[in-house]
Coordinates of C-alpha atoms in Angstrom, one line a residue:
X207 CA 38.9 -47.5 189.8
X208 CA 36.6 -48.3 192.3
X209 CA 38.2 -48.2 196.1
X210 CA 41.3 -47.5 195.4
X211 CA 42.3 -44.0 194.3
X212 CA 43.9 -43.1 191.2
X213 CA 46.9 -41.7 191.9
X214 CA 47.5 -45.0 194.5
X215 CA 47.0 -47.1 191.4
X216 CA 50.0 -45.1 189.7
X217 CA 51.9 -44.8 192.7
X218 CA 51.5 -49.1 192.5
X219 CA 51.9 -49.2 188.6
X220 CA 55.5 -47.7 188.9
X221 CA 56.8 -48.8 192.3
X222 CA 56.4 -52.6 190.7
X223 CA 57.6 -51.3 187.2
X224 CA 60.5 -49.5 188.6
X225 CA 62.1 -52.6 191.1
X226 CA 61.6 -55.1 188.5
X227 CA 63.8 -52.8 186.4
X228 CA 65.9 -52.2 188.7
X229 CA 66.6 -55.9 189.0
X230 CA 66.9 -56.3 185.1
X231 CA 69.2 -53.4 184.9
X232 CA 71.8 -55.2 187.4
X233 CA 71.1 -58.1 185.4
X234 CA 72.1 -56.5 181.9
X235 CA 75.1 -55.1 183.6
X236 CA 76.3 -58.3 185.0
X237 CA 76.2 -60.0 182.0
X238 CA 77.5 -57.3 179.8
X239 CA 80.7 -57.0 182.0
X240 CA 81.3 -61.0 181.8
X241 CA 80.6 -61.7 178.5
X242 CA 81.0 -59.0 176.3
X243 CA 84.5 -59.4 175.6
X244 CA 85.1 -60.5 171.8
X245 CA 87.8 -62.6 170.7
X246 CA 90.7 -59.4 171.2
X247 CA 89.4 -58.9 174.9
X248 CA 87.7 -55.7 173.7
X249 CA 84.4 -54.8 175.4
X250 CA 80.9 -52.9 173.7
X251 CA 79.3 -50.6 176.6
X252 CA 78.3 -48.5 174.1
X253 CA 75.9 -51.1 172.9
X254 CA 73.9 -51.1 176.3
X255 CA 73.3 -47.3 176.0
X256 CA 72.0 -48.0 172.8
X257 CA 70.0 -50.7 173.4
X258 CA 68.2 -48.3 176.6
X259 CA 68.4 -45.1 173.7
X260 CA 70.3 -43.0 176.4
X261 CA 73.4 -42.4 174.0
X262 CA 72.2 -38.9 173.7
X263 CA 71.5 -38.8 177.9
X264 CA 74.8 -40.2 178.4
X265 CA 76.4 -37.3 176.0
X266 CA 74.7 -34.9 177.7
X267 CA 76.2 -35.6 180.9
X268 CA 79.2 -36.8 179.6
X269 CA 80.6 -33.9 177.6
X270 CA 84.3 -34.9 178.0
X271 CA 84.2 -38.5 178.0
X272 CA 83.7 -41.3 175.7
X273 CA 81.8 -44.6 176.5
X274 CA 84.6 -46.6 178.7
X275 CA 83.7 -49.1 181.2
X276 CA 83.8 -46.8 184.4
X277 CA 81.8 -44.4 182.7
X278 CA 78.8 -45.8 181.4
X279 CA 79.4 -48.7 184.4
X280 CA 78.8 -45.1 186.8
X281 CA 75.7 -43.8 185.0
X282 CA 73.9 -47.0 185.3
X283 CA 74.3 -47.5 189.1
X284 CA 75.5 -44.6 191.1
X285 CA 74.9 -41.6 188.2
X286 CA 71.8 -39.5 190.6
X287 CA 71.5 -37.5 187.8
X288 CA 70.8 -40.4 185.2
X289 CA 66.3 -41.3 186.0
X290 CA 67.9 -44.5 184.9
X291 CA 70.4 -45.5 187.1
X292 CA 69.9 -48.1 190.1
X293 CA 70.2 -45.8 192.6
X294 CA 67.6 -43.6 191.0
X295 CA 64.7 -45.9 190.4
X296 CA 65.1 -47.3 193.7
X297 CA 64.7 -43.8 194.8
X298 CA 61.1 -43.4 192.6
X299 CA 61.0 -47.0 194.3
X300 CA 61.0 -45.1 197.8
X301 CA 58.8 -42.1 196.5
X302 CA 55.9 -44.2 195.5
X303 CA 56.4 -46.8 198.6
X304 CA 56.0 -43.2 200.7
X305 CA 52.9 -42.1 199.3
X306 CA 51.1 -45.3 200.0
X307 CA 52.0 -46.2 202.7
X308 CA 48.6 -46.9 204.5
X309 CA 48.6 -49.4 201.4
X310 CA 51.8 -51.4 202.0
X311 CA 53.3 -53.6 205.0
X312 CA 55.7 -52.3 207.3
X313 CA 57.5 -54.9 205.8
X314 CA 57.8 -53.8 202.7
X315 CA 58.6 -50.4 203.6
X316 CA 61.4 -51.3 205.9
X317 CA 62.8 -53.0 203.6
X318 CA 62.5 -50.7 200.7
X319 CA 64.4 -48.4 203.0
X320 CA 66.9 -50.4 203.6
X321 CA 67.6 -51.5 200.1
X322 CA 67.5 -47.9 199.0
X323 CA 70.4 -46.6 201.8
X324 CA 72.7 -49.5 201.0
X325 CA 73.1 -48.4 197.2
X326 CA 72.8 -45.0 197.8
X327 CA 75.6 -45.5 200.2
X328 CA 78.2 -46.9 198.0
X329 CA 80.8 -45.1 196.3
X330 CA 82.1 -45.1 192.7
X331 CA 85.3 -47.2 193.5
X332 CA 82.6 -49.6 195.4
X333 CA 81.1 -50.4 191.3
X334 CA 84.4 -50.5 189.4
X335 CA 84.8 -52.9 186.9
X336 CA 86.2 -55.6 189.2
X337 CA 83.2 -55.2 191.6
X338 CA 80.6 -54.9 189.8
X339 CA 79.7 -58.5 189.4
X340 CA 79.5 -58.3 193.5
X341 CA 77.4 -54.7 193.3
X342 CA 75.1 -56.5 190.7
X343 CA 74.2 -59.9 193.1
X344 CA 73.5 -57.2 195.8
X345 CA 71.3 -55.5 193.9
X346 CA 69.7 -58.4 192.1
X347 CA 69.2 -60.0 195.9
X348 CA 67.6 -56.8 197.0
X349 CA 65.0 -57.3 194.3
X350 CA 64.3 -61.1 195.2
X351 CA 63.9 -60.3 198.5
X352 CA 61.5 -57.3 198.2
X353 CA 59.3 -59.7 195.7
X354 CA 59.4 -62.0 198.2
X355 CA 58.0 -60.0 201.4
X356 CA 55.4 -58.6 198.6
X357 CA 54.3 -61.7 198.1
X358 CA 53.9 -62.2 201.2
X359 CA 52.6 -59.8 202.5
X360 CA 51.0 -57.6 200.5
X361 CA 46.6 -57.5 200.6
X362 CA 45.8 -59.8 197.5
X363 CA 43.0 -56.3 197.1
X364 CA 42.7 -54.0 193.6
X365 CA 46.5 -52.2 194.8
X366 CA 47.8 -56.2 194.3
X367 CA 45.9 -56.7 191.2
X368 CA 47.7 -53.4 189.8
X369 CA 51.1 -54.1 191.0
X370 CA 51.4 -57.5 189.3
X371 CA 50.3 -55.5 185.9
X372 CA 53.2 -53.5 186.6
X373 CA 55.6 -56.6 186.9
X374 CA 54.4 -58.4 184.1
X375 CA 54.4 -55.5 181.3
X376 CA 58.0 -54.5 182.3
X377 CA 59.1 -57.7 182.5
X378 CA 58.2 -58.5 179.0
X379 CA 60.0 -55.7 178.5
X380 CA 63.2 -56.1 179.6
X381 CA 63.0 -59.7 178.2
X382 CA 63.4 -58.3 174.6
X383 CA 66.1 -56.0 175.7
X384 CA 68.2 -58.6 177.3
X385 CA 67.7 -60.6 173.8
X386 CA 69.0 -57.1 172.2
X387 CA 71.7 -57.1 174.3
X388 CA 73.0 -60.5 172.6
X389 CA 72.1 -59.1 168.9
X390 CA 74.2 -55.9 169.5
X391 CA 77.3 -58.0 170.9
X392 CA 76.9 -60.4 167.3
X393 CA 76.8 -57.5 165.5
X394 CA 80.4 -56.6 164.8
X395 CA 81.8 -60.2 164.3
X396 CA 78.9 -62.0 162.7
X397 CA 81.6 -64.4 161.6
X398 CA 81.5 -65.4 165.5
X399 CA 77.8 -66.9 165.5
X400 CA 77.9 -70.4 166.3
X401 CA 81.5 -70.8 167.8
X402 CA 82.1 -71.3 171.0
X403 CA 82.4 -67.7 172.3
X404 CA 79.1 -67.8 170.9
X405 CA 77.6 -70.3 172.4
X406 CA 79.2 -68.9 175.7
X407 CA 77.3 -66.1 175.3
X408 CA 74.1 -67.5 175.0
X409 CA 74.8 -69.1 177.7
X410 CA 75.4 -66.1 180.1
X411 CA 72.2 -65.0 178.4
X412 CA 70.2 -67.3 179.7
X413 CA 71.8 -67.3 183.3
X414 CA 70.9 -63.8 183.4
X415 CA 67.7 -63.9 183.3
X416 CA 67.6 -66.9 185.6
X417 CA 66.8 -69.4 182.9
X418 CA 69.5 -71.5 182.5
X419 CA 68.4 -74.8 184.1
X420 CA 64.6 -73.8 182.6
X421 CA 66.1 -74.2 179.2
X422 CA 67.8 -77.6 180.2
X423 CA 64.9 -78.6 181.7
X424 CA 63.0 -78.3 178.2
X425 CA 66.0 -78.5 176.1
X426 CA 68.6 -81.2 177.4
X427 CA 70.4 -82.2 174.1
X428 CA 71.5 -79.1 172.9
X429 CA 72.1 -75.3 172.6
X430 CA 71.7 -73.2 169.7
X431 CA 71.1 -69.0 169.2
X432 CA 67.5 -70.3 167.6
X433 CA 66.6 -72.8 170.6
X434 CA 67.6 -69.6 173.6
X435 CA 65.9 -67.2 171.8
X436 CA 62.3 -69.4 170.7
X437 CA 62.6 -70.6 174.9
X438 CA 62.7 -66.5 175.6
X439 CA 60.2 -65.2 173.8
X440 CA 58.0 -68.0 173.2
X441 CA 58.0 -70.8 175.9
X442 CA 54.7 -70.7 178.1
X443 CA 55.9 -72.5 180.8
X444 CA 59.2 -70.2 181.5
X445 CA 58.3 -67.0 183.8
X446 CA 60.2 -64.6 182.5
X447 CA 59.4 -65.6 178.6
X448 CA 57.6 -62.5 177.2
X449 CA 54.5 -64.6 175.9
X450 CA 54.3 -66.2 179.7
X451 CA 54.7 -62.9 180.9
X452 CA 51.5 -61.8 178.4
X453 CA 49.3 -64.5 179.4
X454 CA 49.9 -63.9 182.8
X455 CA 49.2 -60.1 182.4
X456 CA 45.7 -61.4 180.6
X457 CA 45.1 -63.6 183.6
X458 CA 45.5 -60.4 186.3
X459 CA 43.3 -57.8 184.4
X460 CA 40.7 -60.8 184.1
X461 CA 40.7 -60.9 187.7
X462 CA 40.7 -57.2 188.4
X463 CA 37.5 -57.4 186.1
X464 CA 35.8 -60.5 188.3
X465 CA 36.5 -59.5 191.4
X466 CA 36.3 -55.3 191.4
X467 CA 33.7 -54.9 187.9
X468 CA 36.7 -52.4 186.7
X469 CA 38.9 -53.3 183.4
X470 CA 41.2 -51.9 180.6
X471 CA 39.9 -50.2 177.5
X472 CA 38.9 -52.2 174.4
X473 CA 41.9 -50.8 172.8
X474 CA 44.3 -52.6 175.7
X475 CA 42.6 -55.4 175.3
X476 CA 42.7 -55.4 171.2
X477 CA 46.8 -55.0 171.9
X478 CA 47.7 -58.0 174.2
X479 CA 45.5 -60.4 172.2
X480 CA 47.1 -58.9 168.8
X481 CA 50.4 -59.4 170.5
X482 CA 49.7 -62.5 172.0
X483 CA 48.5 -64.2 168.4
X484 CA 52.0 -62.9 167.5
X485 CA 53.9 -64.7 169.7
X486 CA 52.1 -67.7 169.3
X487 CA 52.2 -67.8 165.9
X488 CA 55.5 -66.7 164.9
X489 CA 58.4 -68.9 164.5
X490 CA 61.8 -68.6 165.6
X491 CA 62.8 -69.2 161.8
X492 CA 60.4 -66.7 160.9
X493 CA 61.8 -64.5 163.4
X494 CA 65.2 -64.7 162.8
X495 CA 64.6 -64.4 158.7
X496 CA 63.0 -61.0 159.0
X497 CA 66.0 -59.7 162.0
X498 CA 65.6 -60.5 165.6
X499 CA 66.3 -57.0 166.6
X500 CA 63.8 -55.6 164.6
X501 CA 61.1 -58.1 166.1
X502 CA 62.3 -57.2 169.6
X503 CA 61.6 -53.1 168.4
X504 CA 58.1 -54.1 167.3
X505 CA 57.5 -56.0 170.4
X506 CA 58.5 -53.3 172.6
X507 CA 56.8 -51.0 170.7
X508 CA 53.1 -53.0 171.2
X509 CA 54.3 -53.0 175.0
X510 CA 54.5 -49.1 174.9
X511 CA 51.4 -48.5 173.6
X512 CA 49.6 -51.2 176.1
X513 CA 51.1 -49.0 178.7
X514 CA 49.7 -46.2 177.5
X515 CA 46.1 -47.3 177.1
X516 CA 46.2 -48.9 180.1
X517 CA 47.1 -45.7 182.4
X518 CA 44.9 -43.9 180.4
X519 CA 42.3 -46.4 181.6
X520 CA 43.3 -46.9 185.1
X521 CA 44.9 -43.6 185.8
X522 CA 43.7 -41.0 183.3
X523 CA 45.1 -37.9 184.9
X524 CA 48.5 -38.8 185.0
X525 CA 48.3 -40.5 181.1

């Protein structure tokens, strides 16, 4: 890096990494809790700890209890001891606002503060089952509204440049893992696909990750698994699609390169163009042929190993 220190360039890396998760993570829940239920009423949590590979976390700190709602509900929003719960990340959310603070607006750190107290302050019987949906807008509002006083706010300097890498790689991320969450719930009644619980549920999909009336927008006439899943992965004109969210990651580094002379290794930049190509030349036939859960594994393993090459190119101590 050039001006801005290293371990400021981490500190921005995760803060954006961890509140977009945060946001995803509510979003996961929400959807989950509505539209999980299969035809007997039964619910899968178990599927969501699976689909984050914390079944043996959860196990760990739940010796004595199996994956029921109010468990795994509790270790994804109020569990301290969980690095992967709500209230935790918006607590590394707080920890890397803190140490750049001569970096950020008072803005954002009020804010951040704020946000951080209010679900730190809630209770177990505040997240229940029945209130979740409520505890999930909260948090998905608390999100919104700290990416909209970044926006506005924040010094469009190197620190910006590096937080917008953050948002983009994790929210390609959690793009396929919302997808995963639909393949998981097919899984035990594949006799399901195509009804109208199915349809439901692609549905709720899509209204989860704020793309519902994107999808209608480019795809009036009808709904099918193939057309959702193509318009999430694939679509370059929907923000939260992970090849829009690729392009869009290509676009910033560009920038950082222009305007501050510093950019990713070759490697990084062999990745997102490999992964790009892929996205733009894969079908959604082809892709549902070879198993759309094990195209969303490969996905998010490319996005892994761009994360790794690009902290060991932009913070190298901490890689």
């Amino acid at each position: 890096m050039t001006s801005l220190l290293s371990r400021h360039a981490e500190n921005i890396y995760w803060l954006a990494r961890y509140i977009e998760r945060c946001e995803n993570l509510a979003r996961m829940l929400d959807v989950n809790e509505t539209f999980s239920r299969n035809a007997l009423g039964e619910q899968n949590w178990a599927a969501v700890l699976e689909i984050f590979s914390d079944t043996a976390l959860f196990a760990k700190l739940h010796s004595d209890t199996s994956a029921t709602t109010d468990a795994v509900i509790h270790f994804y929003t109020l569990d301290t001891n969980n690095p992967n719960s709500i209230v935790s990340q918006l607590k590394a959310v707080r920890e890397n606002a803190r140490a750049l603070r001569p970096l950020i607006s008072t803005e954002m750190w009020t804010h951040i503060n704020t946000f951080h107290g209010k679900v730190a302050g809630k209770r177990r019987a505040d997240v229940n089952e029945a209130k979740l949906s409520t505890f999930c807008a909260m948090v998905k509002e608390g999100c919104q509204t700290h990416t909209g006083i970044t926006e506005g706010t924040f010094m469009r300097d190197e620190a910006w440049y590096i937080y917008e890498v953050g948002r983009a790689l994790e929210r390609a991320d959690q793009t396929t893992r919302l997808l995963d969450v639909k393949y998981h719930l097919l899984l035990p009644s594949v006799e399901d696909v195509g009804s109208r619980l199915d349809v439901s549920q692609w549905n709720a999909l899509l209204r989860s990750a704020a793309g519902y009336h994107a999808f209608r927008r480019a795809h009036p006439q009808e709904m099918t698994p193939a057309l959702v899943a193509a318009f999430m992965l694939f679509d370059k004109y929907f923000a939260r699609s992970v090849r829009a969210c690729l392009v869009r990651l290509v676009q910033v580094l560009e920038g950082l390169e222009s305007t501050y002379q510093v950019a990713p290794s070759t490697k990084t930049r062999k990745q997102l163009r490999h992964l790009i190509k892929t996205l733009e030349n894969e079908s959604i036939e082809e892709v549902m042929e070879q198993g759309l859960h094990e195209f969303l594994d490969s996905i998010q393993d490319e996005l892994i190993r761009v994360s790794d090459e690009f902290a060991l190119s932009f913070f190298p101590e901490a890689a």
